[in-house]
Short mmCIF file of C-alpha atoms and ligand atoms in Angstrom, two decimals:
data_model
loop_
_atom_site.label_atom_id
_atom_site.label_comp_id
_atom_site.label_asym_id
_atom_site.label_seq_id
_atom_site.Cartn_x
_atom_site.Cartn_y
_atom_site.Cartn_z
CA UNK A 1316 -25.70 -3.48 -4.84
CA UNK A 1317 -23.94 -6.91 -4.66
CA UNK A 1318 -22.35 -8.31 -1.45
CA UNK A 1319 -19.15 -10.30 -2.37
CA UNK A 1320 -16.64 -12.07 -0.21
CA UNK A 1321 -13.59 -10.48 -1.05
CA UNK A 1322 -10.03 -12.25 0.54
CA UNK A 1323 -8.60 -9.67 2.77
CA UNK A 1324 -6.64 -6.65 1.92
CA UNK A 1325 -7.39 -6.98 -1.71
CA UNK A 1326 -9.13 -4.67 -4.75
CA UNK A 1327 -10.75 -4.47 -7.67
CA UNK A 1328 -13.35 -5.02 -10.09
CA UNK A 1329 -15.95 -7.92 -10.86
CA UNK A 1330 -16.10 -8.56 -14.13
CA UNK A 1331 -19.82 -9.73 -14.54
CA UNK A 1332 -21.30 -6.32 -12.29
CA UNK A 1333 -18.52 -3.49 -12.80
CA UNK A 1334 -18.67 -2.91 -8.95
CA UNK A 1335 -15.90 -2.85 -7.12
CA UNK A 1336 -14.25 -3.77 -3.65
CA UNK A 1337 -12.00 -4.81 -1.57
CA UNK A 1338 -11.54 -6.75 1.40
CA UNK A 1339 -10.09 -5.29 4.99
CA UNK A 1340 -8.55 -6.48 7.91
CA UNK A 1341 -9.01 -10.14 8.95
CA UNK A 1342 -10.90 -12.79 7.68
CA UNK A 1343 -13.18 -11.82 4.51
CA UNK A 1344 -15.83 -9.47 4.26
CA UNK A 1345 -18.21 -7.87 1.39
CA UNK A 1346 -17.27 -4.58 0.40
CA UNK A 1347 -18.86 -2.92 -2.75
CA UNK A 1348 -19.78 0.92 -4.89
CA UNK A 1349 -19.64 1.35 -8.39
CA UNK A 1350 -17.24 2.29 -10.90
CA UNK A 1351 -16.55 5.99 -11.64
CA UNK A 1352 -15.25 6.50 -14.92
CA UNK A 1353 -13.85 3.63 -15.74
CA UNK A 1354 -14.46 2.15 -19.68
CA UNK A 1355 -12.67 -1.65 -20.12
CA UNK A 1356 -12.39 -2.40 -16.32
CA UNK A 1357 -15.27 -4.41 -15.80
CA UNK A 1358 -13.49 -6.93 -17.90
CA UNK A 1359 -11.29 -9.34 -18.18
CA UNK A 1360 -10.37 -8.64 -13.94
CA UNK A 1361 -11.63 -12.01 -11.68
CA UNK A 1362 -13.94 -11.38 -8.51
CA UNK A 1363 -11.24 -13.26 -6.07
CA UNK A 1364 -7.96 -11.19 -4.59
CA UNK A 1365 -4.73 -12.31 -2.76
CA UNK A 1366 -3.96 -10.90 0.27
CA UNK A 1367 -0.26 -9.79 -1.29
CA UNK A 1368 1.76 -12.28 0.34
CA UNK A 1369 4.23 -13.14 -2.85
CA UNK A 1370 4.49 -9.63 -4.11
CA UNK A 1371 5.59 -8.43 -0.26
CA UNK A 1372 8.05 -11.42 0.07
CA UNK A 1373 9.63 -10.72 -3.50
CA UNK A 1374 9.97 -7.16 -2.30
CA UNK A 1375 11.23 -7.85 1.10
CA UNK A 1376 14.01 -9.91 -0.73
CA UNK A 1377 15.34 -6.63 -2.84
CA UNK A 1378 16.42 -5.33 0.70
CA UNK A 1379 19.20 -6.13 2.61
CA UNK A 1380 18.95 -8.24 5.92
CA UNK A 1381 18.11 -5.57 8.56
CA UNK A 1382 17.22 -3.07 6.41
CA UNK A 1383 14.73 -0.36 8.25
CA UNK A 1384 11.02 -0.79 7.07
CA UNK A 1385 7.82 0.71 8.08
CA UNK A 1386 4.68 -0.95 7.23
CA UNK A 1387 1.75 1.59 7.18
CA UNK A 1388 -1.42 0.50 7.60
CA UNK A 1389 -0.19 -2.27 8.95
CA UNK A 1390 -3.01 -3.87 10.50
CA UNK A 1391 -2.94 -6.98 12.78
CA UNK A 1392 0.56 -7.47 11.00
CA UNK A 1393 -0.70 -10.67 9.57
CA UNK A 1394 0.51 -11.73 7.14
CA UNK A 1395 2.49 -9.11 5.03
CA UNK A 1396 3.93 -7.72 8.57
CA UNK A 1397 4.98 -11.18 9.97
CA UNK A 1398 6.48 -11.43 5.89
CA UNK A 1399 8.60 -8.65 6.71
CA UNK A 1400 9.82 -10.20 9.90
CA UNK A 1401 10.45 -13.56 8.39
CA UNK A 1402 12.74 -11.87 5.94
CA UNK A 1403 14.89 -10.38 8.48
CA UNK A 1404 13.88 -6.86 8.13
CA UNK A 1405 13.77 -4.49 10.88
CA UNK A 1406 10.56 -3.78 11.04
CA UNK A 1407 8.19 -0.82 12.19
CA UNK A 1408 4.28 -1.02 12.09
CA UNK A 1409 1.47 2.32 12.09
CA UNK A 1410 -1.93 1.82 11.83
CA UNK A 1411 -4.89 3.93 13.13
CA UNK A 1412 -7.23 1.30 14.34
CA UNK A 1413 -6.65 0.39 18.01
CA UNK A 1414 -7.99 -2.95 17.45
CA UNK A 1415 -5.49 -3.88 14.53
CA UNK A 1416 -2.52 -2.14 16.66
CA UNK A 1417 -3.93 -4.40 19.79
CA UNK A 1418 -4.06 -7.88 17.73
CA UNK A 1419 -0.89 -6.68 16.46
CA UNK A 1420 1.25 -6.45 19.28
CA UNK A 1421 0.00 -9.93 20.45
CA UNK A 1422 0.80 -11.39 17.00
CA UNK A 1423 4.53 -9.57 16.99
CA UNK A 1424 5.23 -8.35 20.27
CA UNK A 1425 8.65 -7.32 19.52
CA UNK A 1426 8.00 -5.11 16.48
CA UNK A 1427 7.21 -1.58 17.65
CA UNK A 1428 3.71 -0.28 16.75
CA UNK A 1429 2.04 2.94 16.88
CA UNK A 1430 -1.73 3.89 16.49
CA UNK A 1431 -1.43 6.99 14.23
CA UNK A 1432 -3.16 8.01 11.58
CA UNK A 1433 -0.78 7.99 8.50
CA UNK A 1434 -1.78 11.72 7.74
CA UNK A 1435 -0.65 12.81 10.75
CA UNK A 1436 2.35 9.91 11.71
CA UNK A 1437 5.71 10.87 12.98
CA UNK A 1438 6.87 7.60 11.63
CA UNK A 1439 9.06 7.00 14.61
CA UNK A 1440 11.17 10.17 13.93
CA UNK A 1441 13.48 8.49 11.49
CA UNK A 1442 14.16 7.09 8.11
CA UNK A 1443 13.62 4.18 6.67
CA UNK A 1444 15.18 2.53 3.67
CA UNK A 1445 11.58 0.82 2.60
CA UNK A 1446 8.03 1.74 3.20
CA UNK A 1447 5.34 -0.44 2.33
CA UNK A 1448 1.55 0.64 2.44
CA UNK A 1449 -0.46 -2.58 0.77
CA UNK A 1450 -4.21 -1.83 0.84
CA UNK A 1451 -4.16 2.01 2.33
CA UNK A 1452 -3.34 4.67 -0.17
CA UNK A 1453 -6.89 4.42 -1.99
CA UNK A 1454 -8.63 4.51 2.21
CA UNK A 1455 -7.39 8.11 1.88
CA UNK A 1456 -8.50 11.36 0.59
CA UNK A 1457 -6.81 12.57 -2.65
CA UNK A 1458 -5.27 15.40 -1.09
CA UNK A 1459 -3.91 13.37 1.83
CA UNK A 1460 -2.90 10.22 -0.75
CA UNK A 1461 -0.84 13.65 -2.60
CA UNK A 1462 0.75 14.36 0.24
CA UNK A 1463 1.47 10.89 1.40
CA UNK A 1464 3.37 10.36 -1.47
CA UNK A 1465 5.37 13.26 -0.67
CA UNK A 1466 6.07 11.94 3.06
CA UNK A 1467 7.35 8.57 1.34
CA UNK A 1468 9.99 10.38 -0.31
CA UNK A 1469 10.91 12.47 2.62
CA UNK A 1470 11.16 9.02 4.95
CA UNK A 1471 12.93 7.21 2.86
CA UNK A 1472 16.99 7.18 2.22
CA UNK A 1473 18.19 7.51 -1.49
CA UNK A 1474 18.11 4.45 -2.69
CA UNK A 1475 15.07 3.57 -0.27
CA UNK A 1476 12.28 1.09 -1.73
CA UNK A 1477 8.53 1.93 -2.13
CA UNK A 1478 5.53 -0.54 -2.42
CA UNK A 1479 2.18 0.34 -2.44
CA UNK A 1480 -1.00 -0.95 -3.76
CA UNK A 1481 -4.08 1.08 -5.82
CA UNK A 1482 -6.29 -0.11 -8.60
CA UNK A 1483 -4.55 0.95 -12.25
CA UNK A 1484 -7.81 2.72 -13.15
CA UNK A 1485 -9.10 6.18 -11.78
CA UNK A 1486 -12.50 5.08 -9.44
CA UNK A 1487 -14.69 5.95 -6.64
CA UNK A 1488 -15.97 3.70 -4.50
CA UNK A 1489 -17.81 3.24 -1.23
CA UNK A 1490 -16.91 0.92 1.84
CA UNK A 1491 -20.44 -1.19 1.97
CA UNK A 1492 -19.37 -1.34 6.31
CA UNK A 1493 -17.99 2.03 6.94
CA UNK A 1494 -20.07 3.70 4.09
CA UNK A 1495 -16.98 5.48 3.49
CA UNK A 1496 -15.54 6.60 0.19
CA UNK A 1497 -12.37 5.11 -1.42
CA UNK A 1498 -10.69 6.18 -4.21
CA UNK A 1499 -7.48 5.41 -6.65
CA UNK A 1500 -5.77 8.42 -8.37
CA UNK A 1501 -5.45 6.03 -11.55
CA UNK A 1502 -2.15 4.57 -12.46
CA UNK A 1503 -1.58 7.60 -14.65
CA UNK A 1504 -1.76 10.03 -11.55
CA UNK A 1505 0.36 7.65 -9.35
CA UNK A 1506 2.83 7.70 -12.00
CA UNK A 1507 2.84 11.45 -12.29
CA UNK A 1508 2.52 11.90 -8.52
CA UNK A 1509 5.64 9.45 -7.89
CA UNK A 1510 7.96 11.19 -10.44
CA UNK A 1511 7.66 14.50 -9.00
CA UNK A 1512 8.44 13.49 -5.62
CA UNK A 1513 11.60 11.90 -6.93
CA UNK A 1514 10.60 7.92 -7.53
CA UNK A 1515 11.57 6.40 -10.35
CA UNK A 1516 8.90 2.71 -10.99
CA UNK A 1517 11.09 -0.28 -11.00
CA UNK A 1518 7.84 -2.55 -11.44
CA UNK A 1519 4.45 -1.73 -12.20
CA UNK A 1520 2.06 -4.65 -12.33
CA UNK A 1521 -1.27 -6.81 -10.87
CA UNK A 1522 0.03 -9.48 -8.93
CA UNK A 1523 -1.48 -12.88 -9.03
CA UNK A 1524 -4.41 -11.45 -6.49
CA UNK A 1525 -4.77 -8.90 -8.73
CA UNK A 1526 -3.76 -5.99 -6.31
CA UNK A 1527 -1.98 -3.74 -8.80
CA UNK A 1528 0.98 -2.15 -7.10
CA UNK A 1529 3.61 -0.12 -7.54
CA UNK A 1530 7.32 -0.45 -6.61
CA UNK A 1531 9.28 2.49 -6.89
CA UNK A 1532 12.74 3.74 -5.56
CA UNK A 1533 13.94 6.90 -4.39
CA UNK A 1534 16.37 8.92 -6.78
CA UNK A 1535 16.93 12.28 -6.65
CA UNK A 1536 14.81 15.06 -8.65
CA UNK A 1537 15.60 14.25 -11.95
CA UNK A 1538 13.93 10.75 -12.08
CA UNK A 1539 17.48 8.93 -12.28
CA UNK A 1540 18.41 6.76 -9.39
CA UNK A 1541 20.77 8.12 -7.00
CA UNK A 1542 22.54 4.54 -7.22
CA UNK A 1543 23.07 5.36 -11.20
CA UNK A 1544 24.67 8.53 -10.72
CA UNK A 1545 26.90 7.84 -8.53
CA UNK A 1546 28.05 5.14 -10.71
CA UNK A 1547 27.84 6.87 -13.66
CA UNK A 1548 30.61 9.98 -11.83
C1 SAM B 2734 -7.12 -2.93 3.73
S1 SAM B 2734 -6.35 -2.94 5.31
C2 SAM B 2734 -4.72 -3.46 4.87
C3 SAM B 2734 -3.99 -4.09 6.01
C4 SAM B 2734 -2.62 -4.66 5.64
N1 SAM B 2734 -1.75 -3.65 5.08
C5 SAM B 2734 -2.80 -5.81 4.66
O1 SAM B 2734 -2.73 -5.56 3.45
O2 SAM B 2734 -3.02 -6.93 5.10
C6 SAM B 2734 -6.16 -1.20 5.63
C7 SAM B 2734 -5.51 -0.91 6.95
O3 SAM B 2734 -5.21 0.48 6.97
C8 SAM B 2734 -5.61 1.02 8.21
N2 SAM B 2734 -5.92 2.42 7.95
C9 SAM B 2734 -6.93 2.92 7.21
N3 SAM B 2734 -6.85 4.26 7.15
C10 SAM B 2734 -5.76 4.60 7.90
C11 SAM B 2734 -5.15 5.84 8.23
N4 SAM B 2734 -5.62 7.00 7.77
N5 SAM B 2734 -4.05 5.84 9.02
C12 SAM B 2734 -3.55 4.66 9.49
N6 SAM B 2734 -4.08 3.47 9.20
C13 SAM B 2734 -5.17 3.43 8.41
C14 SAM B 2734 -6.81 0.19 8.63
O4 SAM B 2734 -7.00 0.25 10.04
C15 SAM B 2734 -6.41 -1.20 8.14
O5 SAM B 2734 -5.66 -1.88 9.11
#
């Protein structure tokens, strides 16, 4: 097993070993497991990954000034929750670590927080017309990421922007400090996963830190955005 420094919130794959990791929370640390299943991944991906700070910002700018956003798995809301707040958003934060919920409300005391674990969040009791969960989905079980998905779509308006990060390939891996298990559904899944609960992709792709996300939109069932239809009546 390798120990690599890993920038923070990032995943993926070193190209020399195969292993994997990612990087949590503030400052860098080593996280590592092995590939399950995966054939070309080992290659061609680099060992170093960006904490997300472009891809957020581009994505923030899609949304209208004020626009309602909750950031799950927020952490100490630095720096893709302080992003959101730059760009004018009105923002929310949930994460289930008391220390990152602490450090966050000193870093942006006037964006409400709550220490909840996403599976079992209230999300403030509202909708929201963007959610944004960089560096959580693949923390989660693959029932709960299922159902997660699901909850997007239900706490978002039509129209309402998604953004989440998970490695494009299917793979099992374990967190080297909390010895627990991570895992992405695989692109493929995501995609599948996403259509049924109504998202249509509007990007797809690895961002210059190679986090691979996703950025979807709510339509309704059939996959079309609401937006198109009700131009197109
Ligand atoms: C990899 S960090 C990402 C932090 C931040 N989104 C970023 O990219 O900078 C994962 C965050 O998710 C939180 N987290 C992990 N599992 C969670 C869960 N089930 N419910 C809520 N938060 C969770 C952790 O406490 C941590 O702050």
């Amino acid at each position: 097993m390798v120990l690599q420094v890993l920038r923070r919130g990032g995943v993926g794959v070193d190209k020399r070993t195969g292993e994997f990791g990612y990087g949590v929370g503030e400052g860098v640390l080593g996280v590592v497991g092995e590939l399950v299943g995966v054939g070309e991944a080992s290659s061609g991906v680099d060992v170093q990954f960006g904490v997300g700070v472009n891809s957020v910002r581009r994505w923030a700018q899609t949304l209208p000034r004020g626009a309602a956003v909750i950031d799950l798995g927020c952490g100490s809301g630095f720096p893709l929750t302080e992003v959101l707040v730059a760009e004018e958003l009105n923002v929310f934060g949930v994460d289930g670590a008391p220390s990152f919920v602490e450090a966050f409300r000193r870093n942006l005391p006037n964006t409400p927080v709550v220490c909840e674990a996403v599976q079992d969040s209230r999300f403030f009791d509202r909708t929201f017309d963007g959610v944004l969960a960089w560096g959580l989905l693949f923390l989660l079980s693959r029932e709960d990421q299922r159902r997660l998905i699901q909850r997007f779509a239900d706490i978002l308006v039509p129209g309402g922007r998604l953004l989440f990060t998970s490695p494009a390939q299917p793979v099992v891996w374990s967190d080297v400090m909390t010895e627990l298990e991570s895992r992405s559904l695989g692109a493929e899944e995501y995609r599948r996963l996403l259509s049924e609960a109504g998202f249509s992709i509007a990007d797809e792709c690895e961002d210059e830190g190679q986090n691979h996300y996703f950025d979807a939109i709510k339509t309704n069932r059939s996959g079309s955005p609401l937006v198109n239809k009700e131009a197109s009546v």
